[in-house]
mmCIF file of C-alpha atoms and ligand atoms in Angstrom:
data_model
loop_
_atom_site.group_PDB
_atom_site.id
_atom_site.type_symbol
_atom_site.label_atom_id
_atom_site.label_comp_id
_atom_site.label_asym_id
_atom_site.label_seq_id
_atom_site.Cartn_x
_atom_site.Cartn_y
_atom_site.Cartn_z
ATOM 1 C CA MET Y 261 18.646 -54.803 -40.010
ATOM 2 C CA VAL Y 262 15.491 -53.221 -38.594
ATOM 3 C CA THR Y 263 15.224 -52.238 -34.947
ATOM 4 C CA ALA Y 264 12.142 -50.794 -33.289
ATOM 5 C CA THR Y 265 11.895 -48.677 -30.154
ATOM 6 C CA LEU Y 266 8.899 -47.903 -27.988
ATOM 7 C CA PRO Y 267 7.045 -44.629 -28.558
ATOM 8 C CA SER Y 268 6.697 -42.002 -25.814
ATOM 9 C CA SER Y 269 3.794 -39.617 -25.232
ATOM 10 C CA ALA Y 270 3.608 -36.534 -27.396
ATOM 11 C CA SER Y 271 1.623 -33.827 -25.683
ATOM 12 C CA CYS Y 272 3.606 -30.581 -26.152
ATOM 13 C CA PRO Y 273 4.019 -28.947 -29.560
ATOM 14 C CA PRO Y 274 7.391 -29.383 -31.267
ATOM 15 C CA ILE Y 275 9.477 -26.198 -31.023
ATOM 16 C CA THR Y 276 10.043 -26.298 -34.804
ATOM 17 C CA SER Y 277 6.304 -25.853 -35.404
ATOM 18 C CA LEU Y 278 6.518 -22.271 -34.093
ATOM 19 C CA ARG Y 279 6.955 -19.614 -36.759
ATOM 20 C CA SER Y 280 9.588 -16.967 -36.056
ATOM 21 C CA GLU Y 281 7.098 -14.409 -34.724
ATOM 22 C CA ALA Y 282 5.422 -16.964 -32.451
ATOM 23 C CA LEU Y 283 8.746 -17.935 -30.881
ATOM 24 C CA LEU Y 284 9.603 -14.261 -30.319
ATOM 25 C CA GLU Y 285 6.229 -13.744 -28.686
ATOM 26 C CA TRP Y 286 6.722 -16.780 -26.447
ATOM 27 C CA LEU Y 287 10.183 -15.549 -25.429
ATOM 28 C CA ASP Y 288 8.777 -12.112 -24.679
ATOM 29 C CA GLU Y 289 6.027 -13.627 -22.511
ATOM 30 C CA HIS Y 290 8.745 -15.501 -20.621
ATOM 31 C CA GLY Y 291 10.790 -12.328 -20.071
ATOM 32 C CA GLN Y 292 13.504 -13.273 -22.564
ATOM 33 C CA PRO Y 293 15.222 -11.077 -25.175
ATOM 34 C CA ALA Y 294 14.702 -11.720 -28.882
ATOM 35 C CA PHE Y 295 18.278 -12.937 -29.479
ATOM 36 C CA ARG Y 296 17.433 -16.157 -27.608
ATOM 37 C CA ALA Y 297 15.515 -17.276 -30.717
ATOM 38 C CA LYS Y 298 18.719 -17.302 -32.749
ATOM 39 C CA GLN Y 299 20.529 -19.185 -29.986
ATOM 40 C CA ILE Y 300 17.786 -21.833 -29.824
ATOM 41 C CA ARG Y 301 17.818 -22.290 -33.598
ATOM 42 C CA GLY Y 302 21.582 -22.591 -33.547
ATOM 43 C CA TRP Y 303 21.332 -25.393 -30.995
ATOM 44 C CA LEU Y 304 18.665 -27.177 -33.043
ATOM 45 C CA ALA Y 305 20.898 -26.977 -36.117
ATOM 46 C CA ARG Y 306 23.957 -28.222 -34.212
ATOM 47 C CA GLY Y 307 22.025 -31.227 -33.019
ATOM 48 C CA ALA Y 308 21.413 -30.512 -29.324
ATOM 49 C CA PRO Y 309 19.970 -33.723 -27.839
ATOM 50 C CA SER Y 310 17.729 -31.821 -25.376
ATOM 51 C CA PHE Y 311 16.796 -28.310 -24.205
ATOM 52 C CA GLU Y 312 18.861 -29.026 -21.107
ATOM 53 C CA ALA Y 313 21.970 -29.350 -23.301
ATOM 54 C CA MET Y 314 21.594 -25.770 -24.636
ATOM 55 C CA HIS Y 315 24.024 -24.607 -22.008
ATOM 56 C CA ASP Y 316 24.393 -20.957 -22.928
ATOM 57 C CA LEU Y 317 20.676 -20.429 -22.190
ATOM 58 C CA PRO Y 318 19.666 -19.520 -18.626
ATOM 59 C CA ALA Y 319 18.600 -22.574 -16.604
ATOM 60 C CA GLY Y 320 15.090 -21.154 -16.090
ATOM 61 C CA LEU Y 321 14.579 -20.733 -19.811
ATOM 62 C CA ARG Y 322 15.793 -24.268 -20.492
ATOM 63 C CA ALA Y 323 13.297 -25.579 -17.962
ATOM 64 C CA ASP Y 324 10.470 -23.481 -19.471
ATOM 65 C CA LEU Y 325 11.334 -24.737 -22.954
ATOM 66 C CA ALA Y 326 11.392 -28.354 -21.783
ATOM 67 C CA ALA Y 327 8.030 -27.890 -20.050
ATOM 68 C CA GLY Y 328 6.409 -26.263 -23.084
ATOM 69 C CA PHE Y 329 7.869 -28.006 -26.127
ATOM 70 C CA ARG Y 330 9.281 -31.137 -27.694
ATOM 71 C CA LEU Y 331 12.562 -30.836 -29.626
ATOM 72 C CA SER Y 332 11.083 -32.542 -32.682
ATOM 73 C CA SER Y 333 7.749 -33.616 -34.147
ATOM 74 C CA LEU Y 334 9.322 -36.934 -35.115
ATOM 75 C CA GLU Y 335 9.844 -40.027 -33.064
ATOM 76 C CA PRO Y 336 12.304 -42.567 -34.496
ATOM 77 C CA VAL Y 337 10.731 -46.043 -34.503
ATOM 78 C CA ALA Y 338 13.023 -48.092 -36.753
ATOM 79 C CA GLU Y 339 16.472 -47.768 -38.241
ATOM 80 C CA SER Y 340 18.403 -49.731 -40.836
ATOM 81 C CA SER Y 341 21.837 -49.257 -42.332
ATOM 82 C CA ALA Y 342 23.825 -50.390 -45.341
ATOM 83 C CA ASP Y 343 27.048 -49.694 -47.222
ATOM 84 C CA ARG Y 344 29.039 -50.291 -44.025
ATOM 85 C CA GLY Y 345 27.135 -47.607 -42.189
ATOM 86 C CA LEU Y 346 27.468 -44.961 -44.923
ATOM 87 C CA THR Y 347 23.738 -45.172 -45.639
ATOM 88 C CA THR Y 348 21.224 -45.011 -42.827
ATOM 89 C CA LYS Y 349 17.487 -45.080 -43.062
ATOM 90 C CA LEU Y 350 15.154 -43.871 -40.326
ATOM 91 C CA LEU Y 351 11.467 -44.564 -39.915
ATOM 92 C CA TYR Y 352 9.666 -41.887 -37.873
ATOM 93 C CA ARG Y 353 6.306 -41.764 -36.212
ATOM 94 C CA LEU Y 354 4.513 -38.457 -36.784
ATOM 95 C CA ASP Y 355 1.891 -36.817 -34.603
ATOM 96 C CA GLY Y 356 -1.297 -38.631 -35.482
ATOM 97 C CA ALA Y 357 0.516 -41.985 -35.643
ATOM 98 C CA PHE Y 358 1.443 -42.122 -39.320
ATOM 99 C CA THR Y 359 5.022 -43.022 -40.229
ATOM 100 C CA VAL Y 360 7.496 -41.673 -42.800
ATOM 101 C CA GLU Y 361 11.082 -42.438 -43.620
ATOM 102 C CA SER Y 362 14.257 -40.651 -44.686
ATOM 103 C CA VAL Y 363 17.675 -41.849 -45.826
ATOM 104 C CA THR Y 364 21.069 -40.282 -45.104
ATOM 105 C CA MET Y 365 23.823 -41.029 -47.633
ATOM 106 C CA ARG Y 366 27.408 -40.153 -46.690
ATOM 107 C CA TYR Y 367 29.854 -39.504 -49.520
ATOM 108 C CA PRO Y 368 33.462 -38.290 -49.234
ATOM 109 C CA ARG Y 369 32.644 -34.630 -49.851
ATOM 110 C CA ARG Y 370 28.927 -34.346 -49.175
ATOM 111 C CA THR Y 371 26.138 -35.816 -47.125
ATOM 112 C CA THR Y 372 22.726 -36.051 -48.751
ATOM 113 C CA LEU Y 373 19.373 -36.571 -47.070
ATOM 114 C CA CYS Y 374 16.529 -38.133 -49.016
ATOM 115 C CA ILE Y 375 13.437 -36.644 -47.432
ATOM 116 C CA SER Y 376 9.686 -37.463 -47.386
ATOM 117 C CA SER Y 377 6.969 -34.920 -48.100
ATOM 118 C CA GLN Y 378 3.829 -37.052 -47.666
ATOM 119 C CA VAL Y 379 2.662 -40.185 -45.842
ATOM 120 C CA GLY Y 380 2.186 -42.528 -48.784
ATOM 121 C CA CYS Y 381 1.564 -41.026 -52.193
ATOM 122 C CA PRO Y 382 -1.613 -40.370 -54.172
ATOM 123 C CA ILE Y 383 0.034 -40.957 -57.583
ATOM 124 C CA GLY Y 384 0.265 -44.754 -57.330
ATOM 125 C CA CYS Y 385 3.129 -45.706 -59.668
ATOM 126 C CA PRO Y 386 3.041 -49.522 -59.931
ATOM 127 C CA PHE Y 387 6.816 -50.065 -59.478
ATOM 128 C CA CYS Y 388 7.091 -47.950 -56.294
ATOM 129 C CA ALA Y 389 6.688 -49.247 -52.726
ATOM 130 C CA THR Y 390 5.151 -45.937 -51.580
ATOM 131 C CA GLY Y 391 2.710 -45.941 -54.468
ATOM 132 C CA GLN Y 392 1.475 -49.401 -53.458
ATOM 133 C CA GLY Y 393 0.274 -48.271 -50.044
ATOM 134 C CA LYS Y 394 -2.642 -46.024 -49.060
ATOM 135 C CA PHE Y 395 -2.211 -42.272 -49.113
ATOM 136 C CA GLY Y 396 -2.176 -40.887 -45.549
ATOM 137 C CA ARG Y 397 -1.644 -37.147 -45.357
ATOM 138 C CA ASN Y 398 0.561 -34.228 -46.325
ATOM 139 C CA LEU Y 399 3.495 -33.431 -44.066
ATOM 140 C CA LYS Y 400 3.684 -29.983 -42.489
ATOM 141 C CA ALA Y 401 6.719 -27.828 -43.288
ATOM 142 C CA HIS Y 402 8.196 -28.384 -39.824
ATOM 143 C CA GLU Y 403 7.785 -32.165 -40.155
ATOM 144 C CA ILE Y 404 9.884 -31.986 -43.324
ATOM 145 C CA LEU Y 405 12.444 -29.730 -41.598
ATOM 146 C CA ASP Y 406 12.556 -32.059 -38.589
ATOM 147 C CA GLN Y 407 13.786 -34.921 -40.798
ATOM 148 C CA ALA Y 408 16.796 -32.768 -41.711
ATOM 149 C CA LEU Y 409 17.350 -31.624 -38.112
ATOM 150 C CA ASP Y 410 17.259 -35.206 -36.857
ATOM 151 C CA ALA Y 411 19.716 -36.304 -39.568
ATOM 152 C CA SER Y 412 22.026 -33.437 -38.517
ATOM 153 C CA ARG Y 413 21.694 -34.465 -34.889
ATOM 154 C CA ARG Y 414 22.846 -37.967 -35.815
ATOM 155 C CA LEU Y 415 25.716 -36.686 -37.993
ATOM 156 C CA ALA Y 416 27.016 -34.154 -35.446
ATOM 157 C CA PRO Y 417 28.980 -36.560 -33.185
ATOM 158 C CA ALA Y 418 31.074 -37.642 -36.208
ATOM 159 C CA GLY Y 419 31.729 -33.996 -37.081
ATOM 160 C CA LYS Y 420 29.649 -34.283 -40.254
ATOM 161 C CA ARG Y 421 27.077 -31.860 -41.610
ATOM 162 C CA LEU Y 422 24.161 -32.296 -43.921
ATOM 163 C CA SER Y 423 25.044 -30.620 -47.220
ATOM 164 C CA HIS Y 424 22.328 -31.670 -49.701
ATOM 165 C CA VAL Y 425 18.631 -32.542 -49.577
ATOM 166 C CA VAL Y 426 16.634 -34.424 -52.206
ATOM 167 C CA PHE Y 427 12.840 -34.681 -52.088
ATOM 168 C CA MET Y 428 12.940 -38.282 -53.255
ATOM 169 C CA GLY Y 429 11.561 -40.083 -50.232
ATOM 170 C CA MET Y 430 7.906 -40.868 -49.727
ATOM 171 C CA GLY Y 431 5.321 -38.746 -51.448
ATOM 172 C CA GLU Y 432 4.881 -36.349 -54.324
ATOM 173 C CA PRO Y 433 6.332 -32.982 -53.235
ATOM 174 C CA MET Y 434 4.332 -30.994 -55.776
ATOM 175 C CA ALA Y 435 1.119 -32.433 -54.342
ATOM 176 C CA ASN Y 436 2.074 -30.795 -51.020
ATOM 177 C CA TYR Y 437 3.321 -27.645 -52.653
ATOM 178 C CA ALA Y 438 2.973 -24.937 -49.993
ATOM 179 C CA ALA Y 439 4.583 -26.985 -47.205
ATOM 180 C CA VAL Y 440 7.416 -28.132 -49.470
ATOM 181 C CA VAL Y 441 8.249 -24.586 -50.587
ATOM 182 C CA GLU Y 442 8.090 -23.395 -46.978
ATOM 183 C CA SER Y 443 10.367 -26.238 -45.902
ATOM 184 C CA VAL Y 444 12.917 -25.347 -48.601
ATOM 185 C CA ARG Y 445 12.965 -21.819 -47.160
ATOM 186 C CA LEU Y 446 13.349 -23.196 -43.614
ATOM 187 C CA LEU Y 447 16.200 -25.477 -44.710
ATOM 188 C CA ALA Y 448 17.951 -22.404 -46.140
ATOM 189 C CA ASP Y 449 17.526 -20.344 -42.930
ATOM 190 C CA PRO Y 450 21.098 -19.349 -41.944
ATOM 191 C CA ASP Y 451 20.148 -19.601 -38.247
ATOM 192 C CA LEU Y 452 19.126 -23.226 -38.840
ATOM 193 C CA LEU Y 453 20.873 -25.549 -41.329
ATOM 194 C CA GLY Y 454 21.699 -22.955 -44.001
ATOM 195 C CA ILE Y 455 21.254 -25.453 -46.840
ATOM 196 C CA SER Y 456 21.059 -23.346 -49.983
ATOM 197 C CA PRO Y 457 18.217 -24.204 -52.386
ATOM 198 C CA ARG Y 458 20.984 -24.801 -54.939
ATOM 199 C CA ARG Y 459 21.771 -27.940 -52.957
ATOM 200 C CA VAL Y 460 18.150 -29.097 -52.946
ATOM 201 C CA VAL Y 461 16.482 -31.310 -55.568
ATOM 202 C CA VAL Y 462 12.694 -31.411 -55.844
ATOM 203 C CA SER Y 463 11.585 -34.526 -57.700
ATOM 204 C CA THR Y 464 8.124 -34.729 -59.246
ATOM 205 C CA ALA Y 465 6.003 -37.184 -61.160
ATOM 206 C CA GLY Y 466 4.905 -34.188 -63.246
ATOM 207 C CA LEU Y 467 2.246 -31.893 -61.768
ATOM 208 C CA VAL Y 468 2.434 -29.362 -64.571
ATOM 209 C CA PRO Y 469 0.740 -26.316 -62.948
ATOM 210 C CA ARG Y 470 3.019 -26.641 -59.915
ATOM 211 C CA ILE Y 471 6.138 -26.749 -62.093
ATOM 212 C CA ALA Y 472 5.129 -23.399 -63.579
ATOM 213 C CA GLN Y 473 4.439 -22.023 -60.092
ATOM 214 C CA LEU Y 474 7.804 -23.228 -58.753
ATOM 215 C CA ALA Y 475 9.611 -21.455 -61.583
ATOM 216 C CA GLU Y 476 8.213 -18.164 -60.215
ATOM 217 C CA GLU Y 477 9.240 -18.719 -56.574
ATOM 218 C CA LYS Y 478 12.781 -17.363 -56.995
ATOM 219 C CA LEU Y 479 14.049 -20.482 -55.251
ATOM 220 C CA PRO Y 480 17.016 -21.848 -57.216
ATOM 221 C CA VAL Y 481 16.249 -25.530 -56.545
ATOM 222 C CA THR Y 482 17.015 -28.248 -59.063
ATOM 223 C CA LEU Y 483 13.892 -29.724 -60.591
ATOM 224 C CA ALA Y 484 13.929 -33.463 -61.268
ATOM 225 C CA ILE Y 485 11.158 -34.930 -63.418
ATOM 226 C CA SER Y 486 10.423 -38.629 -63.005
ATOM 227 C CA LEU Y 487 9.921 -39.469 -66.664
ATOM 228 C CA HIS Y 488 10.416 -43.270 -66.922
ATOM 229 C CA ALA Y 489 8.776 -43.368 -70.362
ATOM 230 C CA ALA Y 490 8.907 -41.119 -73.422
ATOM 231 C CA ARG Y 491 5.581 -42.174 -74.957
ATOM 232 C CA ASP Y 492 2.215 -41.470 -73.385
ATOM 233 C CA GLU Y 493 0.872 -44.997 -73.693
ATOM 234 C CA LEU Y 494 3.653 -46.426 -71.502
ATOM 235 C CA ARG Y 495 3.843 -43.437 -69.156
ATOM 236 C CA ASP Y 496 0.078 -43.544 -68.531
ATOM 237 C CA TYR Y 497 0.750 -46.944 -66.976
ATOM 238 C CA LEU Y 498 4.052 -46.292 -65.164
ATOM 239 C CA VAL Y 499 3.215 -42.797 -63.848
ATOM 240 C CA PRO Y 500 -0.592 -42.552 -63.805
ATOM 241 C CA ILE Y 501 -0.658 -38.718 -63.379
ATOM 242 C CA ASN Y 502 0.420 -38.722 -67.040
ATOM 243 C CA ARG Y 503 -3.228 -39.254 -67.975
ATOM 244 C CA ARG Y 504 -3.914 -35.800 -66.576
ATOM 245 C CA TYR Y 505 -0.678 -34.080 -67.666
ATOM 246 C CA PRO Y 506 0.677 -35.898 -70.738
ATOM 247 C CA LEU Y 507 4.271 -35.817 -71.927
ATOM 248 C CA GLY Y 508 3.916 -32.908 -74.348
ATOM 249 C CA GLU Y 509 2.640 -30.596 -71.594
ATOM 250 C CA LEU Y 510 5.154 -31.910 -69.063
ATOM 251 C CA VAL Y 511 8.215 -31.417 -71.218
ATOM 252 C CA ALA Y 512 7.003 -27.948 -72.265
ATOM 253 C CA ALA Y 513 6.593 -26.995 -68.576
ATOM 254 C CA ALA Y 514 10.069 -28.329 -67.774
ATOM 255 C CA ARG Y 515 11.542 -26.393 -70.702
ATOM 256 C CA ASP Y 516 9.890 -23.195 -69.453
ATOM 257 C CA PHE Y 517 11.243 -23.914 -65.962
ATOM 258 C CA ALA Y 518 14.774 -24.274 -67.367
ATOM 259 C CA ARG Y 519 14.427 -21.031 -69.332
ATOM 260 C CA THR Y 520 12.920 -19.021 -66.452
ATOM 261 C CA THR Y 521 15.383 -20.212 -63.808
ATOM 262 C CA GLY Y 522 18.437 -20.781 -65.997
ATOM 263 C CA ARG Y 523 18.758 -24.198 -64.357
ATOM 264 C CA ARG Y 524 18.959 -27.467 -66.219
ATOM 265 C CA VAL Y 525 16.195 -29.937 -65.481
ATOM 266 C CA SER Y 526 17.166 -33.421 -64.439
ATOM 267 C CA TYR Y 527 15.083 -36.326 -65.812
ATOM 268 C CA GLU Y 528 14.840 -39.501 -63.748
ATOM 269 C CA TRP Y 529 14.346 -42.839 -65.485
ATOM 270 C CA VAL Y 530 13.856 -45.918 -63.308
ATOM 271 C CA VAL Y 531 15.092 -48.744 -65.521
ATOM 272 C CA LEU Y 532 12.691 -51.702 -65.585
ATOM 273 C CA ALA Y 533 13.957 -54.685 -67.581
ATOM 274 C CA GLY Y 534 11.839 -55.389 -70.650
ATOM 275 C CA VAL Y 535 9.474 -52.499 -69.866
ATOM 276 C CA ASN Y 536 11.293 -49.227 -70.600
ATOM 277 C CA ASP Y 537 14.888 -50.158 -71.532
ATOM 278 C CA SER Y 538 14.688 -50.949 -75.261
ATOM 279 C CA ASP Y 539 16.354 -49.136 -78.179
ATOM 280 C CA ARG Y 540 12.925 -47.776 -79.018
ATOM 281 C CA ASP Y 541 12.655 -46.208 -75.542
ATOM 282 C CA ALA Y 542 16.132 -44.654 -75.859
ATOM 283 C CA ASP Y 543 15.312 -43.237 -79.293
ATOM 284 C CA GLU Y 544 11.995 -41.809 -78.140
ATOM 285 C CA LEU Y 545 13.762 -40.148 -75.206
ATOM 286 C CA GLY Y 546 16.373 -38.708 -77.554
ATOM 287 C CA ARG Y 547 13.605 -37.170 -79.660
ATOM 288 C CA LEU Y 548 11.672 -35.816 -76.664
ATOM 289 C CA LEU Y 549 14.361 -33.892 -74.764
ATOM 290 C CA ASP Y 550 16.487 -30.886 -75.595
ATOM 291 C CA PRO Y 551 20.133 -31.805 -74.821
ATOM 292 C CA TYR Y 552 21.023 -28.254 -73.750
ATOM 293 C CA LEU Y 553 18.325 -28.041 -71.119
ATOM 294 C CA SER Y 554 18.290 -31.571 -69.735
ATOM 295 C CA HIS Y 555 20.225 -34.214 -67.920
ATOM 296 C CA VAL Y 556 19.120 -37.866 -67.736
ATOM 297 C CA ASN Y 557 19.605 -39.936 -64.570
ATOM 298 C CA LEU Y 558 19.144 -43.666 -64.974
ATOM 299 C CA ILE Y 559 18.129 -45.449 -61.761
ATOM 300 C CA PRO Y 560 18.303 -49.252 -61.738
ATOM 301 C CA TRP Y 561 15.008 -50.381 -60.234
ATOM 302 C CA ASN Y 562 15.293 -51.417 -56.595
ATOM 303 C CA PRO Y 563 13.157 -54.526 -56.080
ATOM 304 C CA VAL Y 564 9.798 -54.053 -54.348
ATOM 305 C CA ASP Y 565 7.939 -57.064 -52.918
ATOM 306 C CA ASP Y 566 4.710 -58.178 -54.563
ATOM 307 C CA THR Y 567 5.460 -56.586 -57.936
ATOM 308 C CA GLU Y 568 6.249 -58.245 -61.273
ATOM 309 C CA PHE Y 569 9.022 -55.844 -62.304
ATOM 310 C CA LYS Y 570 12.697 -56.708 -62.740
ATOM 311 C CA GLY Y 571 15.785 -54.526 -62.551
ATOM 312 C CA PRO Y 572 18.154 -54.406 -65.561
ATOM 313 C CA SER Y 573 21.356 -56.436 -65.935
ATOM 314 C CA ARG Y 574 24.573 -54.413 -65.886
ATOM 315 C CA ASN Y 575 25.034 -55.031 -69.637
ATOM 316 C CA SER Y 576 21.598 -53.938 -70.684
ATOM 317 C CA LEU Y 577 21.860 -50.847 -68.466
ATOM 318 C CA THR Y 578 25.150 -49.849 -70.138
ATOM 319 C CA ARG Y 579 23.699 -50.481 -73.574
ATOM 320 C CA PHE Y 580 20.639 -48.386 -72.815
ATOM 321 C CA ALA Y 581 22.768 -45.536 -71.407
ATOM 322 C CA ASP Y 582 25.047 -45.602 -74.485
ATOM 323 C CA ARG Y 583 22.101 -45.519 -76.845
ATOM 324 C CA ILE Y 584 20.657 -42.441 -75.093
ATOM 325 C CA ARG Y 585 24.090 -40.796 -75.147
ATOM 326 C CA SER Y 586 24.367 -41.461 -78.856
ATOM 327 C CA ARG Y 587 21.196 -39.355 -79.225
ATOM 328 C CA GLY Y 588 23.147 -36.406 -77.798
ATOM 329 C CA LEU Y 589 21.848 -36.404 -74.222
ATOM 330 C CA ASN Y 590 23.842 -36.177 -70.976
ATOM 331 C CA VAL Y 591 23.361 -39.391 -69.018
ATOM 332 C CA THR Y 592 24.477 -40.618 -65.617
ATOM 333 C CA VAL Y 593 23.712 -43.930 -63.975
ATOM 334 C CA ARG Y 594 22.713 -43.538 -60.324
ATOM 335 C CA ASP Y 595 24.514 -45.782 -57.867
ATOM 336 C CA THR Y 596 22.441 -48.280 -55.951
ATOM 337 C CA ARG Y 597 23.144 -46.767 -52.553
ATOM 338 C CA GLY Y 598 21.291 -48.323 -49.722
ATOM 339 C CA ARG Y 599 19.892 -51.451 -51.316
ATOM 340 C CA GLU Y 600 20.357 -53.358 -48.081
ATOM 341 C CA ALA Y 601 18.772 -50.461 -46.208
ATOM 342 C CA ASP Y 602 15.534 -50.869 -48.214
ATOM 343 C CA ALA Y 603 16.411 -47.444 -49.512
ATOM 344 C CA ALA Y 604 13.953 -46.989 -52.363
ATOM 345 C CA CYS Y 605 11.102 -44.896 -51.103
ATOM 346 C CA GLY Y 606 8.582 -46.641 -48.919
ATOM 347 C CA GLN Y 607 10.535 -49.847 -48.488
ATOM 348 C CA LEU Y 608 11.642 -49.599 -44.873
ATOM 349 C CA ARG Y 609 8.122 -48.572 -43.951
ATOM 350 C CA ALA Y 610 6.667 -51.497 -45.890
ATOM 351 C CA ARG Y 611 8.971 -53.936 -44.116
ATOM 352 C CA ALA Y 612 8.476 -52.452 -40.653
ATOM 353 C CA MET Y 613 4.718 -52.516 -41.200
ATOM 354 C CA ARG Y 614 4.774 -56.199 -41.997
ATOM 355 C CA ALA Y 615 6.631 -56.731 -38.735
ATOM 356 C CA GLU Y 616 4.380 -54.419 -36.720
ATOM 357 C CA PRO Y 617 1.143 -53.430 -38.497
ATOM 358 C CA THR Y 618 0.375 -50.600 -36.027
ATOM 359 C CA LEU Y 619 3.190 -48.587 -37.623
ATOM 360 C CA ALA Y 620 0.890 -47.934 -40.576
ATOM 361 C CA GLY Y 621 -0.981 -45.481 -38.370
ATOM 362 C CA ASN Y 622 -4.670 -45.550 -37.704
ATOM 363 C CA ALA Y 623 -5.353 -41.839 -37.599
ATOM 364 C CA ILE Y 624 -7.400 -41.628 -40.776
ATOM 365 C CA ALA Y 625 -9.312 -38.724 -39.182
ATOM 366 C CA ASP Y 626 -6.002 -36.883 -39.122
ATOM 367 C CA SER Y 627 -5.593 -37.072 -42.893
ATOM 368 C CA GLU Y 628 -5.857 -33.803 -44.749
ATOM 369 C CA GLY Y 629 -7.595 -34.392 -48.030
ATOM 370 C CA SER Y 630 -7.516 -37.719 -49.734
ATOM 371 C CA SER Y 631 -5.639 -36.614 -52.794
ATOM 372 C CA PHE Y 632 -3.310 -33.941 -54.142
ATOM 373 C CA ASP Y 633 -3.975 -30.239 -54.500
ATOM 374 C CA ALA Y 634 -2.802 -29.703 -58.092
HETATM 375 N N1 SAH X 719 7.111 -38.652 -56.030
HETATM 376 C C1 SAH X 719 8.303 -38.043 -56.508
HETATM 377 C C2 SAH X 719 9.450 -38.094 -55.539
HETATM 378 C C3 SAH X 719 9.635 -39.343 -54.741
HETATM 379 S S1 SAH X 719 10.084 -40.760 -55.652
HETATM 380 C C4 SAH X 719 8.694 -38.649 -57.836
HETATM 381 O O1 SAH X 719 8.143 -39.662 -58.229
HETATM 382 O O2 SAH X 719 9.540 -38.045 -58.484
HETATM 383 C C5 SAH X 719 11.780 -40.425 -56.069
HETATM 384 C C6 SAH X 719 12.301 -41.240 -57.221
HETATM 385 O O3 SAH X 719 12.429 -42.623 -56.821
HETATM 386 C C7 SAH X 719 11.396 -41.201 -58.441
HETATM 387 O O4 SAH X 719 12.138 -40.937 -59.605
HETATM 388 C C8 SAH X 719 10.821 -42.591 -58.429
HETATM 389 O O5 SAH X 719 10.388 -42.997 -59.694
HETATM 390 C C9 SAH X 719 11.963 -43.418 -57.888
HETATM 391 N N2 SAH X 719 11.593 -44.753 -57.408
HETATM 392 C C10 SAH X 719 10.437 -45.141 -56.846
HETATM 393 N N3 SAH X 719 10.463 -46.463 -56.547
HETATM 394 C C11 SAH X 719 11.673 -46.922 -56.953
HETATM 395 C C12 SAH X 719 12.305 -48.211 -56.921
HETATM 396 N N4 SAH X 719 11.699 -49.266 -56.424
HETATM 397 N N5 SAH X 719 13.550 -48.303 -57.419
HETATM 398 C C13 SAH X 719 14.204 -47.217 -57.906
HETATM 399 N N6 SAH X 719 13.656 -45.982 -57.955
HETATM 400 C C14 SAH X 719 12.407 -45.839 -57.487
HETATM 401 FE FE1 SF4 X 720 4.537 -41.377 -55.698
HETATM 402 FE FE2 SF4 X 720 6.950 -40.885 -56.711
HETATM 403 FE FE3 SF4 X 720 6.310 -43.346 -55.782
HETATM 404 FE FE4 SF4 X 720 5.187 -42.454 -58.034
HETATM 405 S S1 SF4 X 720 7.368 -42.845 -57.692
HETATM 406 S S2 SF4 X 720 4.115 -43.469 -56.348
HETATM 407 S S3 SF4 X 720 4.967 -40.295 -57.615
HETATM 408 S S4 SF4 X 720 6.481 -41.493 -54.589
#
């Protein structure tokens, strides 16, 4: 189910775009003490629907805030749900008219948000809906944070909180490195959502220099590498950045990351029937990875329109997983959460765009660089 709502005007800056010092300065100019900043952040984290609803702030301050700021940089334009409401996917319009999406997945003991870091993606993997479209622009740190704040706002009435974040939505997080790292720090801010980096996964197609840089950030995030092939010839095709950073360099960088941070690297493998699910593929993977430092996640491919790929049958998936396990590696098979919600990255956007082409955004002048900064 996809529903669309009408956009409203977006003239004031979103409050989340203000750095700490800027908010303090603004409060000072409006005759308010510094502790109001903490109160405002607390309300944002608890999902206040408006400045007016922040009822322990003086009425004058609430009015000044409402006159000067928006609550969020994001405007929801479409929503879909699946798994009897346990999975919800939101499409948001950003300033500058581009759109991005995020998916909330509710489990018994945790709630995970799959977040976008770019409009489109410059890597162009042929099996991925995001990779099929044009690259738009990098998201700002507050636009990434706002996806999590909006998800929290929607979870709050049911008494639920966001516990985990995975950078597995649209875009290549390592190609928007500075904003992604800043957003991980914002997500961890105890005055905001307080989501520890330990509960954050950053997934990358393999921008080797950025992996080395991330290892030095002292941010204990989990690194996920989208491998999908264990020989260069096949990976050059499935994940084209492999031509720049081939498997040998990628796995060495991941190994260094695991050693520096003491955290196991997770390897993602989208299973494409007849393309990367043979015994040969499993054996090559077994030879490539160190079992002590890695974990393999198999993801059955979620169908994308206008592509020739096929997902695996249940039997061939089990066989492939067993074969990798027999090579000594830890393997899990990812559930197919959100299929009906078009939950693989870029799919809700692709569908909504077919229904209403203006959602693609026409603000090409707003785009910041045509490619990635690795
Ligand atoms: N660009 C980053 C993060 C976003 S993609 C990356 O590639 O790692 C997150 C994961 O979703 C990646 O492992 C990607 O390969 C996978 N993915 C993309 N399209 C998919 C599809 N149609 N079905 C299943 N997984 C998909
Ligand atoms: Fe980009 Fe990741 Fe999709 Fe590849 S799989 S096109 S890197 S979002």
